[in-house]
Amino acid sequence: QGTVARVESFVFATELRRVTGLLKQPDYAQALRGLAAEVHDWSGGTRIGECLAAFNRDWLPLVDRRTVLVILSDGWDTGDPALRGAEMETLRLRSRRIIWLNPLLGSPGYEPLTQGMQAALPHLSVFAPAHNLLALRALERHLRG
């Protein structure tokens, strides 16, 4: 008898938004329409540090030593890498583990050389690709461990 995990979902670009309710729609097309209506800043650049700061300010009580955080991002950021590092440290100290899935990691020759990704790497338990279905299936083993 396993325990039922609580799952919360957020999206970020220039702002953090909680989308848990939108993703609980029984019809995926309806969920996608809800996301499109709610999230307007998909192509406005990404400020990951600022979004993590907003999460830590407003939602940190959701995180405890049982929490596995999964971040799906290419890591490109227009914000301050030092802020990203500090906010990642807060999450690392509070959570069980942080898994960062990066779709670029599956590309030949990719190296996480951006300042923002370099600021995040020391705080990660797992840094894994997310470029195809097989890579996403591999996430299961990281969630169990």
XYZ file of N, CA, C and O in Angstrom:
580
model
N 0.839 -1.179 0.000
C 0.000 0.000 0.000
C 0.884 1.243 0.000
O 1.455 1.601 1.010
N 0.998 1.908 -1.131
C 1.776 3.140 -1.225
C 0.947 4.324 -0.792
O -0.279 4.286 -0.754
N 1.620 5.382 -0.457
C 0.921 6.604 -0.115
C 0.673 7.400 -1.380
O 1.410 7.296 -2.360
N -0.363 8.167 -1.372
C -0.694 9.004 -2.514
C 0.115 10.287 -2.405
O 0.107 10.951 -1.371
N 0.820 10.609 -3.461
C 1.647 11.807 -3.472
C 0.801 13.020 -3.812
O -0.098 12.952 -4.644
N 1.126 14.108 -3.174
C 0.504 15.381 -3.527
C 1.339 15.968 -4.658
O 2.559 16.008 -4.592
N 0.667 16.397 -5.706
C 1.357 16.977 -6.847
C 0.859 18.397 -7.039
O -0.346 18.639 -7.123
N 1.791 19.327 -7.085
C 1.499 20.723 -7.386
C 2.257 21.073 -8.652
O 3.366 20.583 -8.871
N 1.667 21.914 -9.497
C 2.305 22.284 -10.752
C 2.325 23.807 -10.898
O 1.329 24.477 -10.625
N 3.468 24.284 -11.342
C 3.675 25.709 -11.571
C 4.336 25.869 -12.929
O 5.062 24.978 -13.383
N 4.105 26.980 -13.578
C 4.838 27.344 -14.783
C 5.486 28.692 -14.525
O 5.007 29.485 -13.704
N 6.583 28.912 -15.233
C 7.225 30.210 -15.107
C 7.861 30.616 -16.419
O 8.248 29.787 -17.226
N 7.903 31.884 -16.622
C 8.661 32.525 -17.685
C 9.160 33.813 -17.033
O 10.175 33.808 -16.364
N 8.376 34.892 -17.166
C 8.740 36.106 -16.448
C 8.050 36.170 -15.084
O 8.463 36.933 -14.226
N 6.997 35.371 -14.912
C 6.277 35.300 -13.634
C 5.957 33.848 -13.323
O 5.822 33.023 -14.216
N 5.799 33.573 -12.036
C 5.415 32.236 -11.572
C 3.895 32.158 -11.499
O 3.250 33.086 -11.002
N 3.346 31.043 -11.980
C 1.901 30.829 -11.877
C 1.636 29.399 -11.442
O 2.200 28.463 -11.994
N 0.737 29.251 -10.484
C 0.306 27.921 -10.061
C -0.756 27.454 -11.046
O -1.735 28.161 -11.295
N -0.578 26.264 -11.610
C -1.508 25.752 -12.627
C -2.055 24.380 -12.250
O -2.601 23.674 -13.108
N -1.950 24.011 -11.003
C -2.405 22.693 -10.554
C -3.850 22.435 -10.967
O -4.161 21.391 -11.531
N -4.718 23.377 -10.694
C -6.136 23.200 -11.025
C -6.376 23.051 -12.511
O -7.208 22.235 -12.931
N -5.652 23.807 -13.319
C -5.821 23.709 -14.769
C -5.430 22.328 -15.285
O -6.048 21.799 -16.201
N -4.406 21.736 -14.688
C -3.933 20.439 -15.164
C -4.764 19.276 -14.648
O -4.568 18.140 -15.094
N -5.687 19.539 -13.754
C -6.563 18.480 -13.262
C -7.801 18.303 -14.130
O -8.657 17.474 -13.836
N -7.880 19.055 -15.212
C -8.998 18.910 -16.141
C -8.981 17.496 -16.720
O -7.926 16.984 -17.070
N -10.131 16.850 -16.846
C -10.148 15.489 -17.386
C -9.785 15.423 -18.873
O -9.331 14.410 -19.357
N -9.968 16.500 -19.582
C -9.695 16.548 -21.017
C -8.431 17.373 -21.240
O -8.365 18.545 -20.864
N -7.403 16.752 -21.866
C -6.140 17.458 -22.024
C -6.280 18.701 -22.906
O -5.601 19.701 -22.690
N -7.159 18.666 -23.898
C -7.358 19.837 -24.757
C -7.911 21.002 -23.936
O -7.511 22.153 -24.122
N -8.807 20.690 -23.006
C -9.357 21.718 -22.121
C -8.260 22.266 -21.216
O -8.175 23.466 -20.972
N -7.382 21.391 -20.726
C -6.263 21.828 -19.891
C -5.333 22.755 -20.676
O -4.901 23.789 -20.162
N -5.048 22.410 -21.918
C -4.184 23.251 -22.744
C -4.819 24.608 -23.024
O -4.140 25.635 -23.010
N -6.133 24.622 -23.262
C -6.823 25.903 -23.462
C -6.752 26.744 -22.200
O -6.552 27.959 -22.257
N -6.896 26.097 -21.053
C -6.791 26.822 -19.788
C -5.406 27.407 -19.579
O -5.266 28.551 -19.129
N -4.391 26.637 -19.909
C -3.019 27.152 -19.803
C -2.802 28.336 -20.733
O -2.196 29.335 -20.352
N -3.277 28.218 -21.957
C -3.104 29.301 -22.925
C -3.797 30.575 -22.458
O -3.293 31.682 -22.660
N -4.952 30.435 -21.820
C -5.681 31.604 -21.329
C -5.011 32.217 -20.104
O -5.049 33.427 -19.908
N -4.365 31.389 -19.282
C -3.775 31.846 -18.028
C -2.362 32.393 -18.196
O -1.969 33.340 -17.531
N -1.581 31.798 -19.060
C -0.160 32.136 -19.165
C 0.072 32.944 -20.433
O -0.121 32.443 -21.534
N 0.501 34.193 -20.253
C 0.649 35.107 -21.383
C 2.100 35.465 -21.680
O 2.363 36.163 -22.635
N 3.027 35.004 -20.860
C 4.408 35.476 -21.008
C 5.364 34.391 -21.482
O 6.538 34.400 -21.174
N 4.864 33.436 -22.277
C 5.708 32.327 -22.740
C 6.935 32.812 -23.478
O 7.989 32.224 -23.397
N 6.837 33.866 -24.253
C 7.984 34.285 -25.052
C 8.544 35.621 -24.594
O 9.156 36.329 -25.358
N 8.416 35.917 -23.318
C 8.933 37.177 -22.795
C 10.287 37.037 -22.131
O 10.702 37.904 -21.385
N 11.003 35.943 -22.396
C 12.257 35.698 -21.690
C 11.948 34.940 -20.406
O 10.792 34.774 -20.036
N 12.968 34.481 -19.763
C 12.773 33.721 -18.535
C 13.588 34.351 -17.421
O 14.768 34.634 -17.599
N 12.942 34.568 -16.288
C 13.623 35.065 -15.090
C 13.442 34.004 -14.001
O 12.596 34.118 -13.128
N 14.270 32.973 -14.108
C 14.120 31.816 -13.231
C 14.376 32.189 -11.780
O 13.631 31.781 -10.893
N 15.411 32.953 -11.521
C 15.714 33.352 -10.138
C 14.555 34.095 -9.493
O 14.168 33.803 -8.357
N 13.968 35.033 -10.218
C 12.833 35.796 -9.692
C 11.626 34.896 -9.463
O 10.906 35.046 -8.476
N 11.418 33.936 -10.365
C 10.290 33.018 -10.211
C 10.508 32.070 -9.034
O 9.571 31.774 -8.284
N 11.748 31.608 -8.854
C 12.045 30.777 -7.684
C 11.893 31.579 -6.396
O 11.411 31.054 -5.387
N 12.271 32.848 -6.421
C 12.094 33.707 -5.245
C 10.608 33.850 -4.912
O 10.211 33.799 -3.745
N 9.772 34.008 -5.941
C 8.325 34.101 -5.718
C 7.800 32.790 -5.147
O 6.965 32.794 -4.230
N 8.277 31.660 -5.673
C 7.862 30.370 -5.133
C 8.262 30.263 -3.664
O 7.453 29.883 -2.812
N 9.507 30.590 -3.356
C 9.985 30.486 -1.972
C 9.239 31.439 -1.042
O 9.008 31.110 0.119
N 8.849 32.581 -1.533
C 8.109 33.552 -0.722
C 6.672 33.091 -0.476
O 6.161 33.172 0.640
N 6.009 32.573 -1.525
C 4.573 32.315 -1.445
C 4.180 30.845 -1.246
O 3.081 30.575 -0.785
N 5.067 29.915 -1.627
C 4.676 28.511 -1.655
C 5.618 27.584 -0.895
O 5.402 26.365 -0.875
N 6.652 28.101 -0.283
C 7.635 27.252 0.385
C 7.032 26.307 1.425
O 7.547 25.200 1.604
N 5.934 26.658 2.103
C 5.343 25.691 3.046
C 4.924 24.367 2.400
O 4.757 23.372 3.100
N 4.773 24.327 1.076
C 4.462 23.064 0.392
C 5.647 22.104 0.384
O 5.482 20.917 0.128
N 6.841 22.623 0.636
C 8.073 21.844 0.500
C 8.573 21.398 1.862
O 8.702 22.203 2.778
N 8.840 20.079 1.981
C 9.465 19.553 3.187
C 10.447 18.460 2.789
O 10.692 18.253 1.602
N 11.000 17.747 3.741
C 12.040 16.756 3.467
C 11.524 15.536 2.689
O 12.303 14.694 2.288
N 10.216 15.460 2.448
C 9.658 14.394 1.604
C 9.462 14.851 0.167
O 9.140 14.048 -0.707
N 9.640 16.121 -0.094
C 9.320 16.723 -1.378
C 10.427 16.496 -2.406
O 11.593 16.756 -2.143
N 10.014 16.033 -3.572
C 10.899 15.947 -4.725
C 10.446 17.039 -5.692
O 9.306 17.020 -6.172
N 11.307 17.984 -5.950
C 11.006 19.070 -6.877
C 11.515 18.691 -8.261
O 12.639 18.215 -8.395
N 10.693 18.912 -9.262
C 11.090 18.656 -10.641
C 10.966 19.974 -11.399
O 9.887 20.570 -11.445
N 12.069 20.403 -11.964
C 12.094 21.622 -12.779
C 12.379 21.195 -14.206
O 13.354 20.489 -14.464
N 11.538 21.610 -15.124
C 11.726 21.321 -16.545
C 12.011 22.650 -17.230
O 11.124 23.501 -17.341
N 13.272 22.843 -17.617
C 13.672 24.112 -18.219
C 14.982 23.930 -18.965
O 15.825 23.118 -18.572
N 15.179 24.735 -20.004
C 16.462 24.720 -20.693
C 17.515 25.514 -19.930
O 18.693 25.479 -20.260
N 17.099 26.221 -18.898
C 18.036 26.935 -18.043
C 18.422 28.314 -18.520
O 19.084 29.052 -17.796
N 18.007 28.693 -19.719
C 18.328 30.043 -20.198
C 17.563 31.052 -19.359
O 16.386 30.871 -19.070
N 18.231 32.110 -18.975
C 17.669 33.038 -18.004
C 18.146 34.445 -18.314
O 19.317 34.639 -18.638
N 17.250 35.419 -18.208
C 17.640 36.815 -18.381
C 17.886 37.491 -17.036
O 18.208 38.664 -16.990
N 17.738 36.744 -15.952
C 17.880 37.313 -14.617
C 19.272 37.132 -14.036
O 20.212 36.695 -14.699
N 19.385 37.437 -12.766
C 20.638 37.414 -12.024
C 20.987 35.982 -11.599
O 20.242 35.378 -10.836
N 22.116 35.442 -12.058
C 22.499 34.080 -11.680
C 22.703 33.914 -10.166
O 22.410 32.845 -9.623
N 23.164 34.949 -9.497
C 23.369 34.850 -8.044
C 22.042 34.657 -7.325
O 21.954 33.892 -6.356
N 20.999 35.329 -7.802
C 19.669 35.155 -7.207
C 19.196 33.724 -7.432
O 18.679 33.077 -6.517
N 19.396 33.195 -8.630
C 18.999 31.814 -8.902
C 19.720 30.864 -7.955
O 19.124 29.966 -7.386
N 21.014 31.048 -7.782
C 21.774 30.179 -6.889
C 21.270 30.236 -5.460
O 21.111 29.203 -4.804
N 20.979 31.438 -4.974
C 20.492 31.595 -3.596
C 19.127 30.941 -3.411
O 18.881 30.275 -2.394
N 18.237 31.110 -4.377
C 16.901 30.524 -4.269
C 16.957 29.003 -4.402
O 16.218 28.277 -3.735
N 17.849 28.506 -5.237
C 18.040 27.056 -5.361
C 18.571 26.480 -4.046
O 18.181 25.386 -3.642
N 19.455 27.207 -3.393
C 19.991 26.754 -2.105
C 18.881 26.616 -1.070
O 18.819 25.636 -0.328
N 17.968 27.573 -1.041
C 16.820 27.498 -0.128
C 16.021 26.231 -0.391
O 15.663 25.502 0.541
N 15.756 25.950 -1.656
C 14.989 24.755 -2.011
C 15.756 23.476 -1.689
O 15.183 22.504 -1.206
N 17.052 23.469 -1.944
C 17.865 22.277 -1.669
C 17.855 21.936 -0.185
O 17.729 20.773 0.196
N 17.962 22.946 0.651
C 17.999 22.712 2.096
C 16.657 22.233 2.636
O 16.602 21.544 3.652
N 15.589 22.587 1.978
C 14.249 22.267 2.477
C 13.689 20.966 1.909
O 12.895 20.296 2.566
N 14.084 20.589 0.696
C 13.470 19.457 -0.003
C 14.281 18.175 0.139
O 15.407 18.180 0.616
N 13.679 17.093 -0.317
C 14.369 15.792 -0.353
C 15.386 15.763 -1.483
O 16.507 15.307 -1.328
N 14.939 16.215 -2.656
C 15.849 16.288 -3.795
C 15.267 17.222 -4.847
O 14.060 17.457 -4.883
N 16.165 17.718 -5.710
C 15.764 18.554 -6.838
C 16.239 17.873 -8.112
O 17.422 17.567 -8.260
N 15.291 17.658 -9.017
C 15.577 17.066 -10.318
C 15.369 18.156 -11.365
O 14.301 18.761 -11.427
N 16.399 18.411 -12.162
C 16.284 19.401 -13.241
C 16.314 18.655 -14.554
O 17.293 17.983 -14.878
N 15.227 18.745 -15.305
C 15.136 18.141 -16.630
C 15.367 19.230 -17.674
O 14.642 20.225 -17.700
N 16.365 19.016 -18.511
C 16.738 20.023 -19.489
C 16.636 19.413 -20.887
O 17.352 18.465 -21.199
N 15.747 19.936 -21.743
C 15.609 19.379 -23.084
C 16.879 19.534 -23.926
O 17.117 18.728 -24.822
N 17.708 20.516 -23.635
C 18.943 20.705 -24.401
C 19.997 19.654 -24.072
O 20.893 19.395 -24.880
N 19.888 19.051 -22.903
C 20.887 18.077 -22.468
C 20.931 16.855 -23.381
O 21.941 16.160 -23.448
N 19.887 16.622 -24.134
C 19.867 15.511 -25.080
C 20.493 15.844 -26.423
O 20.621 14.978 -27.282
N 20.904 17.101 -26.614
C 21.519 17.507 -27.879
C 23.011 17.198 -27.876
O 23.692 17.466 -26.879
N 23.520 16.656 -28.978
C 24.958 16.374 -29.048
C 25.768 17.650 -28.832
O 25.464 18.701 -29.394
N 26.758 17.559 -27.981
C 27.646 18.688 -27.745
C 27.151 19.720 -26.747
O 27.868 20.671 -26.435
N 25.919 19.568 -26.261
C 25.412 20.551 -25.295
C 26.206 20.480 -24.002
O 26.486 19.403 -23.480
N 26.559 21.635 -23.490
C 27.163 21.747 -22.162
C 26.441 22.863 -21.420
O 26.168 23.913 -21.999
N 26.148 22.681 -20.144
C 25.415 23.699 -19.371
C 26.347 24.835 -18.942
O 26.717 24.965 -17.775
N 26.726 25.671 -19.893
C 27.729 26.698 -19.638
C 27.156 28.067 -19.280
O 27.915 28.945 -18.876
N 25.837 28.263 -19.435
C 25.277 29.564 -19.097
C 25.460 29.829 -17.610
O 25.497 28.909 -16.786
N 25.588 31.099 -17.246
C 25.782 31.461 -15.839
C 24.637 30.966 -14.964
O 24.852 30.490 -13.854
N 23.428 31.072 -15.473
C 22.272 30.638 -14.700
C 22.287 29.143 -14.426
O 22.003 28.688 -13.319
N 22.627 28.349 -15.436
C 22.683 26.898 -15.246
C 23.833 26.538 -14.316
O 23.707 25.653 -13.464
N 24.946 27.237 -14.447
C 26.084 27.003 -13.559
C 25.715 27.317 -12.109
O 26.162 26.639 -11.188
N 24.867 28.324 -11.900
C 24.427 28.671 -10.545
C 23.509 27.609 -9.961
O 23.486 27.390 -8.748
N 22.748 26.921 -10.810
C 21.792 25.920 -10.333
C 22.436 24.563 -10.087
O 22.050 23.846 -9.154
N 23.395 24.177 -10.902
C 23.953 22.816 -10.869
C 24.394 22.330 -9.486
O 24.111 21.180 -9.132
N 25.070 23.129 -8.676
C 25.516 22.605 -7.372
C 24.382 22.203 -6.430
O 24.610 21.500 -5.449
N 23.173 22.627 -6.716
C 22.037 22.378 -5.836
C 21.168 21.213 -6.297
O 20.185 20.874 -5.647
N 21.529 20.592 -7.409
C 20.702 19.556 -8.008
C 21.112 18.166 -7.550
O 22.296 17.870 -7.437
N 20.126 17.333 -7.327
C 20.359 15.912 -7.074
C 20.494 15.168 -8.388
O 21.258 14.206 -8.496
N 19.722 15.597 -9.392
C 19.712 14.954 -10.704
C 19.642 16.049 -11.764
O 18.826 16.963 -11.659
N 20.512 15.939 -12.769
C 20.465 16.792 -13.955
C 20.341 15.841 -15.128
O 21.258 15.070 -15.424
N 19.169 15.833 -15.773
C 18.876 14.807 -16.769
C 18.251 15.426 -18.018
O 17.632 16.490 -17.944
N 18.373 14.738 -19.148
C 17.757 15.236 -20.380
C 16.244 15.066 -20.368
O 15.704 14.242 -19.637
N 15.590 15.855 -21.202
C 14.133 15.760 -21.362
C 13.785 16.045 -22.814
O 12.858 16.776 -23.102
N 14.543 15.455 -23.723
C 14.393 15.767 -25.145
C 13.498 14.795 -25.899
O 13.149 15.049 -27.045
N 13.129 13.688 -25.247
C 12.238 12.743 -25.917
C 11.491 11.916 -24.867
O 11.733 12.051 -23.659
N 10.583 11.071 -25.321
C 9.758 10.272 -24.412
C 10.584 9.310 -23.575
O 10.305 9.117 -22.393
N 11.597 8.732 -24.161
C 12.456 7.813 -23.424
C 13.147 8.523 -22.254
O 13.217 7.985 -21.145
N 13.624 9.732 -22.497
C 14.262 10.505 -21.427
C 13.258 10.822 -20.318
O 13.586 10.744 -19.131
N 12.031 11.157 -20.688
C 11.017 11.456 -19.680
C 10.625 10.207 -18.894
O 10.356 10.280 -17.699
N 10.617 9.055 -19.553
C 10.322 7.799 -18.831
C 11.372 7.506 -17.777
O 11.080 6.901 -16.759
N 12.604 7.903 -18.023
C 13.696 7.675 -17.075
C 13.479 8.448 -15.777
O 14.066 8.117 -14.749
N 12.612 9.449 -15.822
C 12.311 10.222 -14.620
C 11.776 9.347 -13.500
O 12.046 9.593 -12.330
N 11.059 8.303 -13.857
C 10.446 7.426 -12.847
C 11.459 6.920 -11.832
O 11.214 6.925 -10.628
N 12.612 6.491 -12.288
C 13.606 5.952 -11.349
C 14.135 7.022 -10.405
O 14.490 6.742 -9.271
N 14.184 8.270 -10.860
C 14.648 9.365 -10.004
C 13.587 9.755 -8.970
O 13.918 10.250 -7.898
N 12.341 9.531 -9.300
C 11.272 9.854 -8.356
C 11.186 8.826 -7.247
O 10.794 9.132 -6.121
N 11.533 7.597 -7.545
C 11.456 6.525 -6.544
C 12.634 6.534 -5.574
O 12.493 6.176 -4.437
N 13.796 6.911 -6.054
C 15.026 6.797 -5.272
C 15.188 7.731 -4.140
O 14.486 8.509 -3.712
